[in-house]
Each structure stands twice: as structure tokens, then as C-alpha cells.
Amino acid sequence: MTPQDASQITRDMCLIAPVIPVLVIEDLAHARPLAEALVAGGLPMLEVTLRTPCALEAIRIMAQVPGGIVGAGTLLTPADVAAARLAGAKFGVSPGSTPRLLAACEAEGLPTLPGAATASEVMALLERGYTTAKFFPAENIGGAPALKSLGAPIPQVSFCPTGGVSMANAMDYLGLANVLCVGGSWVAPKAMLAAGDWAGITALAQAANRLPRPAK
Ligand code: 3PG
């Protein structure tokens, strides 16, 4: 898959809903009801971070949930990419970008949102052909004002900012010309998962889904 094709696919995916839930699944029993709760709340894009032992199995289970589009986050190595693909991930997300990781995503045909935090990193992605990326860790690297500033010289790259994004600041990002959607873990809080509060998670997703979508 070319970087151009990957960017087109991830761009379309980012425009499906204003928020991509970032999920850390510790208990496999949570996978299906969590995916159902988020899809019911209008957030079909689901990023399962490869940070827990059951993450790949969770992707397998969540990929069966009707309406969901399940991807793998925290891709760090080519082995992560291969494992995510095998588990049925439809997209990938990585906190940063290395040539080896990008080559693996291209070879595996996994459309991936590669991470970037600086102008040089965004330029490196653009040189390779990527025009859709993740801005991470968004709040800690200057937040929406920093991302807006990157958009002045490099308007051709669009972002999903992630890291410290919440209902309180999502609009700051969604109003920017170079933002397609935001990512965040706030729609699936650890305590609600532990309590099995799926209705509560659906309510959080509904509220997130009501955030005004950028006109892109
Ligand atoms: C992550 O990869 O951890 C994401 O950026 C989520 O960040 P958040 O927990 O601050 O939403």
C-alpha cells in the first residue's frame, strides 16, 4: 500500500466521527460490550492500544461487532504491524514514525496514522507521501495553538491530535483547518470499564459524537 493510498484511507476514516476512542483493554471480557457501547454511541472507529497482553485478542473479538472499525494503536515495531494485521485490524496508529515501521505498514497493507510532533517529523512524513497523521502527545507539545502553527507552512498534512484531549478542549482542535478528528481515552474511563457501565460509556460516546464536525 502506498503512503498516498494509506493517507486517503485514514483521512476518510478520520472523517467518520469526531472522536476516535483510544482503548486500553485489561480484561478480554470487556472487549465486546465496550465495542458495542461505543458503536451504539456513534463512535465506530476503535483504536485498541497494543499495551496489554490481551490487546490482540481484543481486536479479534471487537472486529466481529457490527458497525465497528477496529484498529491497533501503539504500533512500535514491524512485528506489531504484522500481529495487528493478523488479528484483523483495519487500521493502525503509531505514537511516532520510523522508516522501518512505515515500511512495514506499507508492506502489510495496513493503513496507518503515523505519529508526528514537530515540523521536521511532519516534513519527513510528507516527503514519504503521507498527508494524514497523528499529532502526539498533543496537549504536551503545545496543544491546538501549536498544531495551528504547523498548519501555516504545511497545510497539506491533516491530523488526528491525541494525548490529553477531552471534551473540555476537543473543540479547540476540531475548529482547526488541519484537523480531521481527535483521539482520546476519555470515552472509555478505567472505572467505567471495571464497573461494566456500558450505558455510561454509550452516553460519553454520544456526547463526543455531538461535537461539531469539522467541515472538511
Ligand atoms: C495514547 O496513546 O495514550 C493516547 O494519546 C491517549 O491519550 P489520552 O489518554 O490522554 O486520551
PDB file of N, CA, C and O in Angstrom, residues 11 15 135 138-139 142-152 155 157-162 165 169-182 212-216:
ATOM      1  N   ARG A  11      -7.657   9.255   6.085  1.00  0.00           N
ATOM      2  CA  ARG A  11      -8.394  10.529   6.049  1.00  0.00           C
ATOM      3  C   ARG A  11      -9.907  10.252   6.060  1.00  0.00           C
ATOM      4  O   ARG A  11     -10.644  10.826   6.856  1.00  0.00           O
ATOM      5  N   LEU A  15     -12.824  10.999   9.150  1.00  0.00           N
ATOM      6  CA  LEU A  15     -13.990  11.865   8.960  1.00  0.00           C
ATOM      7  C   LEU A  15     -15.300  11.149   9.301  1.00  0.00           C
ATOM      8  O   LEU A  15     -16.373  11.731   9.198  1.00  0.00           O
ATOM      9  N   PHE A 135      -1.073  13.717  15.683  1.00  0.00           N
ATOM     10  CA  PHE A 135      -0.274  14.731  16.376  1.00  0.00           C
ATOM     11  C   PHE A 135      -0.222  14.320  17.839  1.00  0.00           C
ATOM     12  O   PHE A 135      -1.249  14.342  18.538  1.00  0.00           O
ATOM     13  N   ALA A 138      -0.468  15.558  21.974  1.00  0.00           N
ATOM     14  CA  ALA A 138      -0.991  16.867  21.577  1.00  0.00           C
ATOM     15  C   ALA A 138      -0.908  17.945  22.658  1.00  0.00           C
ATOM     16  O   ALA A 138      -0.314  19.001  22.446  1.00  0.00           O
ATOM     17  N   GLU A 139      -1.499  17.675  23.809  1.00  0.00           N
ATOM     18  CA  GLU A 139      -1.566  18.757  24.818  1.00  0.00           C
ATOM     19  C   GLU A 139      -0.181  19.120  25.353  1.00  0.00           C
ATOM     20  O   GLU A 139       0.078  20.263  25.693  1.00  0.00           O
ATOM     21  N   GLY A 142       2.177  21.659  23.031  1.00  0.00           N
ATOM     22  CA  GLY A 142       1.685  22.972  22.612  1.00  0.00           C
ATOM     23  C   GLY A 142       0.219  23.019  22.244  1.00  0.00           C
ATOM     24  O   GLY A 142      -0.315  24.107  21.971  1.00  0.00           O
ATOM     25  N   GLY A 143      -0.420  21.844  22.219  1.00  0.00           N
ATOM     26  CA  GLY A 143      -1.851  21.810  22.014  1.00  0.00           C
ATOM     27  C   GLY A 143      -2.308  22.395  20.682  1.00  0.00           C
ATOM     28  O   GLY A 143      -1.554  22.431  19.697  1.00  0.00           O
ATOM     29  N   ALA A 144      -3.555  22.880  20.698  1.00  0.00           N
ATOM     30  CA  ALA A 144      -4.153  23.386  19.456  1.00  0.00           C
ATOM     31  C   ALA A 144      -3.371  24.562  18.858  1.00  0.00           C
ATOM     32  O   ALA A 144      -3.202  24.615  17.635  1.00  0.00           O
ATOM     33  N   PRO A 145      -2.842  25.487  19.673  1.00  0.00           N
ATOM     34  CA  PRO A 145      -2.077  26.582  19.045  1.00  0.00           C
ATOM     35  C   PRO A 145      -0.858  26.073  18.277  1.00  0.00           C
ATOM     36  O   PRO A 145      -0.530  26.583  17.203  1.00  0.00           O
ATOM     37  N   ALA A 146      -0.175  25.057  18.823  1.00  0.00           N
ATOM     38  CA  ALA A 146       0.992  24.507  18.126  1.00  0.00           C
ATOM     39  C   ALA A 146       0.581  23.839  16.819  1.00  0.00           C
ATOM     40  O   ALA A 146       1.252  23.994  15.788  1.00  0.00           O
ATOM     41  N   LEU A 147      -0.513  23.110  16.869  1.00  0.00           N
ATOM     42  CA  LEU A 147      -0.959  22.412  15.655  1.00  0.00           C
ATOM     43  C   LEU A 147      -1.409  23.412  14.591  1.00  0.00           C
ATOM     44  O   LEU A 147      -1.143  23.235  13.396  1.00  0.00           O
ATOM     45  N   LYS A 148      -2.053  24.481  15.052  1.00  0.00           N
ATOM     46  CA  LYS A 148      -2.449  25.540  14.113  1.00  0.00           C
ATOM     47  C   LYS A 148      -1.203  26.153  13.450  1.00  0.00           C
ATOM     48  O   LYS A 148      -1.175  26.379  12.235  1.00  0.00           O
ATOM     49  N   SER A 149      -0.173  26.354  14.246  1.00  0.00           N
ATOM     50  CA  SER A 149       1.064  26.940  13.701  1.00  0.00           C
ATOM     51  C   SER A 149       1.710  26.023  12.664  1.00  0.00           C
ATOM     52  O   SER A 149       2.247  26.497  11.660  1.00  0.00           O
ATOM     53  N   LEU A 150       1.672  24.704  12.903  1.00  0.00           N
ATOM     54  CA  LEU A 150       2.229  23.768  11.923  1.00  0.00           C
ATOM     55  C   LEU A 150       1.463  23.838  10.603  1.00  0.00           C
ATOM     56  O   LEU A 150       2.015  23.613   9.527  1.00  0.00           O
ATOM     57  N   GLY A 151       0.174  24.153  10.708  1.00  0.00           N
ATOM     58  CA  GLY A 151      -0.678  24.193   9.515  1.00  0.00           C
ATOM     59  C   GLY A 151      -0.383  25.375   8.607  1.00  0.00           C
ATOM     60  O   GLY A 151      -0.757  25.360   7.430  1.00  0.00           O
ATOM     61  N   ALA A 152       0.280  26.392   9.136  1.00  0.00           N
ATOM     62  CA  ALA A 152       0.565  27.563   8.290  1.00  0.00           C
ATOM     63  C   ALA A 152       1.570  27.205   7.193  1.00  0.00           C
ATOM     64  O   ALA A 152       1.275  27.353   6.003  1.00  0.00           O
ATOM     65  N   PRO A 155       0.143  23.116   5.211  1.00  0.00           N
ATOM     66  CA  PRO A 155      -1.313  22.922   5.262  1.00  0.00           C
ATOM     67  C   PRO A 155      -1.767  21.619   4.618  1.00  0.00           C
ATOM     68  O   PRO A 155      -2.902  21.194   4.835  1.00  0.00           O
ATOM     69  N   VAL A 157      -0.897  18.630   5.241  1.00  0.00           N
ATOM     70  CA  VAL A 157      -0.982  17.475   6.139  1.00  0.00           C
ATOM     71  C   VAL A 157      -2.104  17.710   7.162  1.00  0.00           C
ATOM     72  O   VAL A 157      -2.160  18.770   7.793  1.00  0.00           O
ATOM     73  N   SER A 158      -2.993  16.738   7.277  1.00  0.00           N
ATOM     74  CA  SER A 158      -4.110  16.819   8.228  1.00  0.00           C
ATOM     75  C   SER A 158      -3.887  15.839   9.369  1.00  0.00           C
ATOM     76  O   SER A 158      -3.249  14.800   9.192  1.00  0.00           O
ATOM     77  N   PHE A 159      -4.481  16.150  10.520  1.00  0.00           N
ATOM     78  CA  PHE A 159      -4.131  15.426  11.744  1.00  0.00           C
ATOM     79  C   PHE A 159      -5.326  14.910  12.531  1.00  0.00           C
ATOM     80  O   PHE A 159      -6.422  15.475  12.495  1.00  0.00           O
ATOM     81  N   CYS A 160      -5.003  13.867  13.306  1.00  0.00           N
ATOM     82  CA  CYS A 160      -5.823  13.446  14.432  1.00  0.00           C
ATOM     83  C   CYS A 160      -4.977  13.699  15.678  1.00  0.00           C
ATOM     84  O   CYS A 160      -4.078  12.919  15.970  1.00  0.00           O
ATOM     85  N   PRO A 161      -5.189  14.816  16.384  1.00  0.00           N
ATOM     86  CA  PRO A 161      -4.430  15.049  17.614  1.00  0.00           C
ATOM     87  C   PRO A 161      -4.900  14.131  18.735  1.00  0.00           C
ATOM     88  O   PRO A 161      -6.097  13.886  18.891  1.00  0.00           O
ATOM     89  N   THR A 162      -3.940  13.629  19.483  1.00  0.00           N
ATOM     90  CA  THR A 162      -4.221  12.676  20.562  1.00  0.00           C
ATOM     91  C   THR A 162      -3.232  12.906  21.699  1.00  0.00           C
ATOM     92  O   THR A 162      -2.078  13.271  21.456  1.00  0.00           O
ATOM     93  N   VAL A 165      -6.420  15.019  25.125  1.00  0.00           N
ATOM     94  CA  VAL A 165      -7.628  15.629  24.543  1.00  0.00           C
ATOM     95  C   VAL A 165      -8.839  15.128  25.324  1.00  0.00           C
ATOM     96  O   VAL A 165      -8.895  13.971  25.745  1.00  0.00           O
ATOM     97  N   ASN A 169     -11.404  20.338  25.732  1.00  0.00           N
ATOM     98  CA  ASN A 169     -10.563  21.040  24.753  1.00  0.00           C
ATOM     99  C   ASN A 169     -10.710  20.522  23.324  1.00  0.00           C
ATOM    100  O   ASN A 169     -10.044  21.028  22.413  1.00  0.00           O
ATOM    101  N   ALA A 170     -11.569  19.513  23.116  1.00  0.00           N
ATOM    102  CA  ALA A 170     -11.686  18.916  21.772  1.00  0.00           C
ATOM    103  C   ALA A 170     -12.052  19.965  20.727  1.00  0.00           C
ATOM    104  O   ALA A 170     -11.538  19.941  19.601  1.00  0.00           O
ATOM    105  N   MET A 171     -12.912  20.901  21.098  1.00  0.00           N
ATOM    106  CA  MET A 171     -13.346  21.903  20.126  1.00  0.00           C
ATOM    107  C   MET A 171     -12.207  22.806  19.673  1.00  0.00           C
ATOM    108  O   MET A 171     -12.220  23.327  18.557  1.00  0.00           O
ATOM    109  N   ASP A 172     -11.221  23.021  20.559  1.00  0.00           N
ATOM    110  CA  ASP A 172     -10.068  23.848  20.173  1.00  0.00           C
ATOM    111  C   ASP A 172      -9.371  23.231  18.954  1.00  0.00           C
ATOM    112  O   ASP A 172      -8.869  23.937  18.082  1.00  0.00           O
ATOM    113  N   TYR A 173      -9.333  21.897  18.940  1.00  0.00           N
ATOM    114  CA  TYR A 173      -8.683  21.194  17.825  1.00  0.00           C
ATOM    115  C   TYR A 173      -9.614  21.066  16.619  1.00  0.00           C
ATOM    116  O   TYR A 173      -9.204  21.279  15.479  1.00  0.00           O
ATOM    117  N   LEU A 174     -10.878  20.671  16.897  1.00  0.00           N
ATOM    118  CA  LEU A 174     -11.791  20.373  15.786  1.00  0.00           C
ATOM    119  C   LEU A 174     -12.075  21.606  14.934  1.00  0.00           C
ATOM    120  O   LEU A 174     -12.495  21.494  13.783  1.00  0.00           O
ATOM    121  N   GLY A 175     -11.832  22.780  15.493  1.00  0.00           N
ATOM    122  CA  GLY A 175     -12.048  24.007  14.729  1.00  0.00           C
ATOM    123  C   GLY A 175     -10.902  24.349  13.787  1.00  0.00           C
ATOM    124  O   GLY A 175     -11.022  25.273  12.979  1.00  0.00           O
ATOM    125  N   LEU A 176      -9.801  23.612  13.873  1.00  0.00           N
ATOM    126  CA  LEU A 176      -8.638  23.936  13.038  1.00  0.00           C
ATOM    127  C   LEU A 176      -8.785  23.348  11.630  1.00  0.00           C
ATOM    128  O   LEU A 176      -9.309  22.244  11.463  1.00  0.00           O
ATOM    129  N   ALA A 177      -8.251  24.071  10.650  1.00  0.00           N
ATOM    130  CA  ALA A 177      -8.354  23.628   9.253  1.00  0.00           C
ATOM    131  C   ALA A 177      -7.594  22.326   9.012  1.00  0.00           C
ATOM    132  O   ALA A 177      -7.937  21.564   8.101  1.00  0.00           O
ATOM    133  N   ASN A 178      -6.546  22.052   9.813  1.00  0.00           N
ATOM    134  CA  ASN A 178      -5.740  20.849   9.571  1.00  0.00           C
ATOM    135  C   ASN A 178      -6.070  19.711  10.535  1.00  0.00           C
ATOM    136  O   ASN A 178      -5.252  18.817  10.745  1.00  0.00           O
ATOM    137  N   VAL A 179      -7.264  19.728  11.104  1.00  0.00           N
ATOM    138  CA  VAL A 179      -7.692  18.645  11.998  1.00  0.00           C
ATOM    139  C   VAL A 179      -8.923  17.950  11.424  1.00  0.00           C
ATOM    140  O   VAL A 179      -9.894  18.598  11.037  1.00  0.00           O
ATOM    141  N   LEU A 180      -8.843  16.606  11.364  1.00  0.00           N
ATOM    142  CA  LEU A 180      -9.950  15.811  10.828  1.00  0.00           C
ATOM    143  C   LEU A 180     -10.844  15.281  11.942  1.00  0.00           C
ATOM    144  O   LEU A 180     -12.049  15.163  11.801  1.00  0.00           O
ATOM    145  N   CYS A 181     -10.207  14.887  13.045  1.00  0.00           N
ATOM    146  CA  CYS A 181     -10.917  14.347  14.196  1.00  0.00           C
ATOM    147  C   CYS A 181      -9.920  14.366  15.346  1.00  0.00           C
ATOM    148  O   CYS A 181      -8.765  14.743  15.135  1.00  0.00           O
ATOM    149  N   VAL A 182     -10.353  13.997  16.529  1.00  0.00           N
ATOM    150  CA  VAL A 182      -9.414  13.889  17.650  1.00  0.00           C
ATOM    151  C   VAL A 182      -9.470  12.457  18.192  1.00  0.00           C
ATOM    152  O   VAL A 182     -10.430  11.725  17.947  1.00  0.00           O
ATOM    153  N   PRO A 212     -19.247  19.320  17.218  1.00  0.00           N
ATOM    154  CA  PRO A 212     -19.391  19.735  15.815  1.00  0.00           C
ATOM    155  C   PRO A 212     -18.246  19.173  14.970  1.00  0.00           C
ATOM    156  O   PRO A 212     -17.087  19.260  15.357  1.00  0.00           O
ATOM    157  N   ARG A 213     -18.599  18.557  13.858  1.00  0.00           N
ATOM    158  CA  ARG A 213     -17.565  18.007  12.978  1.00  0.00           C
ATOM    159  C   ARG A 213     -16.956  19.104  12.142  1.00  0.00           C
ATOM    160  O   ARG A 213     -17.651  19.993  11.673  1.00  0.00           O
ATOM    161  N   PRO A 214     -15.672  19.007  11.931  1.00  0.00           N
ATOM    162  CA  PRO A 214     -15.064  19.999  11.051  1.00  0.00           C
ATOM    163  C   PRO A 214     -15.609  19.845   9.631  1.00  0.00           C
ATOM    164  O   PRO A 214     -15.869  18.727   9.195  1.00  0.00           O
ATOM    165  N   ALA A 215     -15.852  20.957   8.941  1.00  0.00           N
ATOM    166  CA  ALA A 215     -16.300  20.899   7.545  1.00  0.00           C
ATOM    167  C   ALA A 215     -15.084  20.676   6.652  1.00  0.00           C
ATOM    168  O   ALA A 215     -14.354  21.608   6.361  1.00  0.00           O
ATOM    169  N   LYS A 216     -14.816  19.409   6.311  1.00  0.00           N
ATOM    170  CA  LYS A 216     -13.614  19.112   5.522  1.00  0.00           C
ATOM    171  C   LYS A 216     -14.015  18.387   4.246  1.00  0.00           C
ATOM    172  O   LYS A 216     -14.925  17.594   4.259  1.00  0.00           O
TER     173      LYS A 216
END
